Coordinates of C-alpha atoms in Angstrom, one line a residue:
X1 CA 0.0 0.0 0.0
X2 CA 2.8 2.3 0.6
X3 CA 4.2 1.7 -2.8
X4 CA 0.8 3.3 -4.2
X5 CA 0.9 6.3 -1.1
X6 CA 5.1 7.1 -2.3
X7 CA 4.0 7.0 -6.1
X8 CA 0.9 9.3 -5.6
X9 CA 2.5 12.0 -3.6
X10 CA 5.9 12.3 -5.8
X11 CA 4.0 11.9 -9.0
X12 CA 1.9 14.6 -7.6
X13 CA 4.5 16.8 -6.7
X14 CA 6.7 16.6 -9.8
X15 CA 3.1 17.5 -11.3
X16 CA 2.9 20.5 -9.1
X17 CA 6.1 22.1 -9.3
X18 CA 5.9 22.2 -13.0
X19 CA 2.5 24.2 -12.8
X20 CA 4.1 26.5 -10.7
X21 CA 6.6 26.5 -13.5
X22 CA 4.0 27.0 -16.2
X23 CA 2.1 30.3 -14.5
X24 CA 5.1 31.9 -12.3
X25 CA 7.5 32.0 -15.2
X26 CA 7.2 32.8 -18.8
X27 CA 8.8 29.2 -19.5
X28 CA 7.1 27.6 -22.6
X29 CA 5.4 24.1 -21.9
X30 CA 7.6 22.8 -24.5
X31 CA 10.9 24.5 -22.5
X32 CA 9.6 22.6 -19.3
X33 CA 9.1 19.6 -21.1
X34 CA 13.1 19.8 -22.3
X35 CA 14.0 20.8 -18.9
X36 CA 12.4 17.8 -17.4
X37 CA 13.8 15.3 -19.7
X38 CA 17.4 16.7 -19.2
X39 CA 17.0 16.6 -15.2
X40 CA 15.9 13.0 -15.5
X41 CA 19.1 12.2 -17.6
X42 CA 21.3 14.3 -15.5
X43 CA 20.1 13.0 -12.2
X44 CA 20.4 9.8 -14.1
X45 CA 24.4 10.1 -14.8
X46 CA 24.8 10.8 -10.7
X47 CA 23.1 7.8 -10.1
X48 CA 20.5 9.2 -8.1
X49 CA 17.5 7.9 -10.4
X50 CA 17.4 4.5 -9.4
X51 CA 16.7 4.9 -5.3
X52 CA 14.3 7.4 -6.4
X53 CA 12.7 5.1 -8.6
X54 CA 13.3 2.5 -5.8
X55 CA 11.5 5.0 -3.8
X56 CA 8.1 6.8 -5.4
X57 CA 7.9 3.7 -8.4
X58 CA 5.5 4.8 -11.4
X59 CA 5.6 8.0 -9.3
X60 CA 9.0 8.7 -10.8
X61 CA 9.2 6.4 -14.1
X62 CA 6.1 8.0 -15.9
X63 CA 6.7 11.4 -16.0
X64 CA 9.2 13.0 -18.5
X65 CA 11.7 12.4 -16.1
X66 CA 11.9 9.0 -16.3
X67 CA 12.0 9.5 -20.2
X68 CA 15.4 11.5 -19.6
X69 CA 16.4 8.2 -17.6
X70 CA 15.6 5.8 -20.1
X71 CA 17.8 8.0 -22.6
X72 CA 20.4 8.0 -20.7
X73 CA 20.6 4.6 -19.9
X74 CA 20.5 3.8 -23.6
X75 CA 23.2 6.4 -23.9
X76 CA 25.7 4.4 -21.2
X77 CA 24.7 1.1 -22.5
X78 CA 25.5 1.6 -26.2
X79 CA 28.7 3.8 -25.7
X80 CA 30.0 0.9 -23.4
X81 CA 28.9 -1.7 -26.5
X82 CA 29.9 0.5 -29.5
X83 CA 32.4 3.4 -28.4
X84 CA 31.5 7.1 -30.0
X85 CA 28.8 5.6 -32.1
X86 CA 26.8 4.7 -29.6
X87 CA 26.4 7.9 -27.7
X88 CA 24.4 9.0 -30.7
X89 CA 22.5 5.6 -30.9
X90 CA 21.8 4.3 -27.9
X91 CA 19.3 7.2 -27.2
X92 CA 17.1 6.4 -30.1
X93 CA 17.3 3.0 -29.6
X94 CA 16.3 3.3 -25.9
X95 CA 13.5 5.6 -26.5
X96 CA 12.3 4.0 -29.7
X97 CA 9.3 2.2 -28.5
X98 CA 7.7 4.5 -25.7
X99 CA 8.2 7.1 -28.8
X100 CA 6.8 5.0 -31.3
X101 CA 3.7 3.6 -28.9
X102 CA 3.2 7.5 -28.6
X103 CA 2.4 8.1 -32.3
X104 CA 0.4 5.1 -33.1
X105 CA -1.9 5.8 -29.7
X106 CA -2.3 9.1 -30.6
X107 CA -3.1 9.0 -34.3
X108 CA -5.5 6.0 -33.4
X109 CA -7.0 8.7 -30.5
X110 CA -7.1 11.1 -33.7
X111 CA -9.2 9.0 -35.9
X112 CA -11.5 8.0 -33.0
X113 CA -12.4 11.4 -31.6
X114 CA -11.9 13.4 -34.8
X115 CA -10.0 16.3 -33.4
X116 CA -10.3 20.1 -34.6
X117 CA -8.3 23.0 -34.8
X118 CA -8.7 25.4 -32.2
X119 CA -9.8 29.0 -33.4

């Protein structure tokens, strides 16, 4: 039950901070989107990602931090296997498939709820 309780309230928070973001600043939702992705790889190279994965669970792993993460760990992972190459593969190959599941579902959403333009 705890594992639901940790994944709510950090999930939540991350959720939080990043409204604050949105109407105290005059960051662009696509800049806070970048920022959040490089924070999850960057916390990812310290090594602090996994404990706090450990920690908060989906709370952590499904927000655009946790894509950073998966980057990264493509990143390490390739470089290790390939050398140079692979710190400009391993990134696409990592996030490949979440990326890919993201198209389909939407453009399966698009021709299910015919969306409009908005005016």
């Amino acid at each position: 039950m705890m594992d639901y309780i940790n994944a709510f309230w950090v999930g939540g928070l991350i959720c939080a901070l990043v409204q604050i973001l949105m109407e105290k600043t005059k960051m662009m939702p696509g800049r806070i989107m970048v920022l959040l992705v490089c924070l999850g790889a960057v916390i990812s190279v310290f090594g602090w990602y996994e404990p706090f994965m450990e920690y908060a669970g989906a709370g952590a792993s499904v927000p655009l931090l946790g894509f950073g993460n998966t980057l990264m760990k493509g990143v390490k992972e390739a470089a290790d296997q390939q050398g140079l190459l692979g710190l400009f593969a391993g990134g696409f190959q990592a996030g490949a498939v979440g990326t890919s599941a993201a198209l389909i579902f939407a453009y399966l959403a698009s021709l299910i709820f015919n969306p409009k333009m908005k005016k």
